[in-house]
Amino acid sequence: MDTREKKFYVGIDLGEEYSQVSYYNCIDAEPVSVDFGTDSTECRVPTVVGKTIGKDEWFAGDEAIHGANLGEVIAVDGLLKKAVDKNPVTVDKVSVMPVRLIAGYLDYLIQAAKLAGGSDTADRVCITLENYNISVLNVLLKALNSIGYSDDAVEFAGRDESFIYYAVSQKNELWKNDVFLFEYGNKGLIVKRMYTVNERGSRIIMVHTDDMSDEVTDAMRRNKASAEYLDSRLKETAAKLFEHHNISTVYLTGEAFAGEFNTPSFIGYICDRRRVFAGDNLYCKGACYQAVAADYPLDRDIIIACKERITTGIEIRISDRGRDKIFRLVRPGINWFGADCSYDFILDGAEEAELFLSPIDAREKQLIKISFADLPVRPDKATRITISFSFTSDSRCHMMVKDKGFGEFYKSSGRVINEELLL
Amino acid sequence: MAGLILCRTKYAKRPYYISNMGVNIYSLEELCYYIYNNIYLIGTDLFDEGLTDYISEELEEKELAEQLEFLITENAGLSELVMTVLRYVDYYSEEEIDALAGTIESLDTQNASERLKLRADNFLSNKRYSNAVHNYEIIVYGQKDINLSDDFYGNVWHNMGVAYAGMFEFGDAVQCFKRAYALNNNDESLKASFAAEYLSGRKRPADSEDEQSYAAYREIETIMDHAPDEAGYEAVKKAFELRDNGQADEYNAAVNDIIDNWKFEYRNYISAAR
């Protein structure tokens, strides 16, 4: 029996101003966005929490805004920024750590998904966010831990990852060739192209981003009088970016493409021999697909190589029952946040570690030697070391070699070798 | 050669105590290391329920534990038990394991007293004096093997004397060395008996009756005079320096450390095997 039928997954698109949440269960068998509005179309919910004045009563989203408008609630916004600042926030004379505010907000979103999906539990949560950096991620992880979600039950995604997961979770014909995403919101137009490169038997999926916000600005969509001009600018931009590419599908997202939008020549152009979809919840649903994929991975030959993913594997030469062998320590194609790992080795005459940085594309492997000269001299096979890797971005990794001694036969010297690796 | 062996099995939080050597092990690699380097010390008694439980529960290597349990039930020999462990873990190379198998095989060809002496000698070199004495006693007080020479038995008595001396039991050591000399006629044993006698306080150089004992006493005195230059005396010298500098607290701490260390060592000397 497919255990997927019993599991409940939640995807969250966490924005600075607005957020969305979706869920995946066996009944719908695809992500369903949670509706927070009265007209069944409002999936966005303000990223705001609030406290009733004089009471220990907390709200989130529209309820917090509504309460604040009535003067009964003190609302707090900018939660992600406050979380990174790490300073306590005073709300109605109560000092609260930002991580607690974030935890309350995430709990609100997850509870809403569980209620909408008819589930008592959420087995896995994936959060996608634009500002994908370690400070924010650490706070979010801590917040989720505090409301009962262990590290294993949590995934994080950047926007490119969510785009990829959304696209590759559709029928194969929809991503057989390149897939374009036009995102047009208050930052202007950003266009992403998802494409696949076949390399050494793997399908490497990458995303190229074109920031077209100078050519197609936010102001243009707000100025109704220049709709015709905007239409032609969008069409020109699309024509320029589509050149030399075989395109299967185009997705439109962002406020500009929500509801009715009057850009007939642009729409006519992009719809020519291509499938076009518009919606405002692509990232949120992409996060939900990623949560599912943590348990039910995509095809093994697919390697996702967008900017949140490690595109260079790390390998080491080891001795396997007396024979030299290359052992992979870090697999390329995994998200750098959560890629931290450590392995123990026994030194058997090794004076250095031979590491190979192995890019997923056709580039040559790079050999890096880490000397063990700083470790104490002991007989062969009587030193155990831990080699650990911690990532601070997709291309930056801190390597640490720690002497563990050898039980009670040889006490640990506590010596450590540190190395920064640029992947 | 890479020279880096990947540890594929768990490093336990709770150790397993091997009383033969008074040592804790935390991993299968350490177990292999212990076996390989103490092959004369170990017997099939190492592989008991306690060890298999530890391998199964703490190290979570149920497959190895089951293999060993089966071999124990079948009364397998030492070689088979040892090879099972060493081959399970990627730690020693095939060549090293084969060499050890050869050693175990040669142990099997020796008679019981020879094997026992090797075992006892290993205890002695590891300063497990009480265990060493126990094994030497089995040889000398057990049934005499007519195939073994007086030299062999003399050497057993001599080594037993060394073990007693290591535990500061110089009176017993004197008796052992004298019996050793009577059998092996080796000057080393005679000299050792003089030394033990001197250290026991029974005799002084002035009491010496012959040239040989006089020379032995002089030699001991020379060693004692040079004791402060020995590496083992370094910690004591440092403690005295602290005292002379008026650093009373540091001096007391250093002395406590030294005494604790001596106590620890002495407990190991006299602790008995299972």
Short mmCIF file of N, CA, C and O in Angstrom, two decimals, chain A residues 171-180 245-250 270 273-277:
data_model
loop_
_atom_site.label_atom_id
_atom_site.label_comp_id
_atom_site.label_asym_id
_atom_site.label_seq_id
_atom_site.Cartn_x
_atom_site.Cartn_y
_atom_site.Cartn_z
N LYS A 171 2.84 17.06 -16.27
CA LYS A 171 3.05 16.04 -17.30
C LYS A 171 4.35 16.30 -18.03
O LYS A 171 4.73 17.45 -18.26
N ASN A 172 4.97 15.23 -18.45
CA ASN A 172 6.29 15.33 -19.08
C ASN A 172 6.29 16.25 -20.30
O ASN A 172 7.25 16.98 -20.55
N GLU A 173 5.19 16.23 -21.03
CA GLU A 173 5.15 17.04 -22.26
C GLU A 173 5.20 18.54 -21.95
O GLU A 173 5.56 19.35 -22.81
N LEU A 174 4.85 18.90 -20.73
CA LEU A 174 4.86 20.32 -20.36
C LEU A 174 6.26 20.82 -20.02
O LEU A 174 6.46 22.02 -19.83
N TRP A 175 7.19 19.93 -19.87
CA TRP A 175 8.57 20.40 -19.60
C TRP A 175 9.60 19.63 -20.44
O TRP A 175 10.77 19.55 -20.10
N LYS A 176 9.11 19.12 -21.55
CA LYS A 176 10.00 18.41 -22.46
C LYS A 176 11.07 19.35 -23.00
O LYS A 176 12.24 19.00 -23.12
N ASN A 177 10.64 20.58 -23.33
CA ASN A 177 11.59 21.61 -23.75
C ASN A 177 11.67 22.67 -22.65
O ASN A 177 11.25 22.41 -21.52
N ASP A 178 12.15 23.83 -22.99
CA ASP A 178 12.32 24.86 -21.96
C ASP A 178 10.97 25.32 -21.40
O ASP A 178 9.95 25.27 -22.08
N VAL A 179 11.04 25.77 -20.15
CA VAL A 179 9.84 26.30 -19.49
C VAL A 179 10.17 27.72 -19.02
O VAL A 179 11.20 27.94 -18.39
N PHE A 180 9.29 28.65 -19.37
CA PHE A 180 9.51 30.05 -18.96
C PHE A 180 8.55 30.42 -17.85
O PHE A 180 7.41 29.95 -17.81
N HIS A 245 15.11 29.33 -28.52
CA HIS A 245 14.73 28.32 -27.53
C HIS A 245 13.47 27.57 -27.96
O HIS A 245 12.53 28.20 -28.47
N ASN A 246 13.49 26.27 -27.76
CA ASN A 246 12.26 25.49 -27.91
C ASN A 246 11.54 25.53 -26.58
O ASN A 246 12.13 25.18 -25.54
N ILE A 247 10.31 25.95 -26.61
CA ILE A 247 9.59 26.19 -25.35
C ILE A 247 8.34 25.33 -25.29
O ILE A 247 7.53 25.33 -26.22
N SER A 248 8.19 24.61 -24.19
CA SER A 248 6.98 23.80 -24.01
C SER A 248 5.89 24.59 -23.32
O SER A 248 4.73 24.54 -23.70
N THR A 249 6.26 25.30 -22.27
CA THR A 249 5.25 25.92 -21.41
C THR A 249 5.71 27.29 -20.93
O THR A 249 6.91 27.51 -20.72
N VAL A 250 4.74 28.16 -20.75
CA VAL A 250 5.02 29.47 -20.14
C VAL A 250 4.08 29.63 -18.94
O VAL A 250 2.87 29.39 -19.06
N ILE A 270 2.81 34.57 -26.78
CA ILE A 270 3.35 33.47 -25.96
C ILE A 270 2.50 32.20 -26.10
O ILE A 270 2.99 31.10 -25.86
N ARG A 273 1.76 27.98 -30.16
CA ARG A 273 2.39 26.65 -30.09
C ARG A 273 3.00 26.35 -28.70
O ARG A 273 3.95 25.60 -28.58
N ARG A 274 2.49 27.02 -27.72
CA ARG A 274 2.97 26.76 -26.36
C ARG A 274 1.79 26.71 -25.41
O ARG A 274 0.77 27.33 -25.66
N ARG A 275 1.98 25.96 -24.34
CA ARG A 275 0.94 25.95 -23.30
C ARG A 275 1.24 27.09 -22.33
O ARG A 275 2.39 27.28 -21.92
N VAL A 276 0.22 27.83 -21.96
CA VAL A 276 0.41 28.98 -21.06
C VAL A 276 -0.55 28.85 -19.87
O VAL A 276 -1.74 28.54 -20.06
N PHE A 277 0.00 29.05 -18.68
CA PHE A 277 -0.83 28.99 -17.47
C PHE A 277 -0.55 30.24 -16.64
O PHE A 277 0.60 30.69 -16.54
#
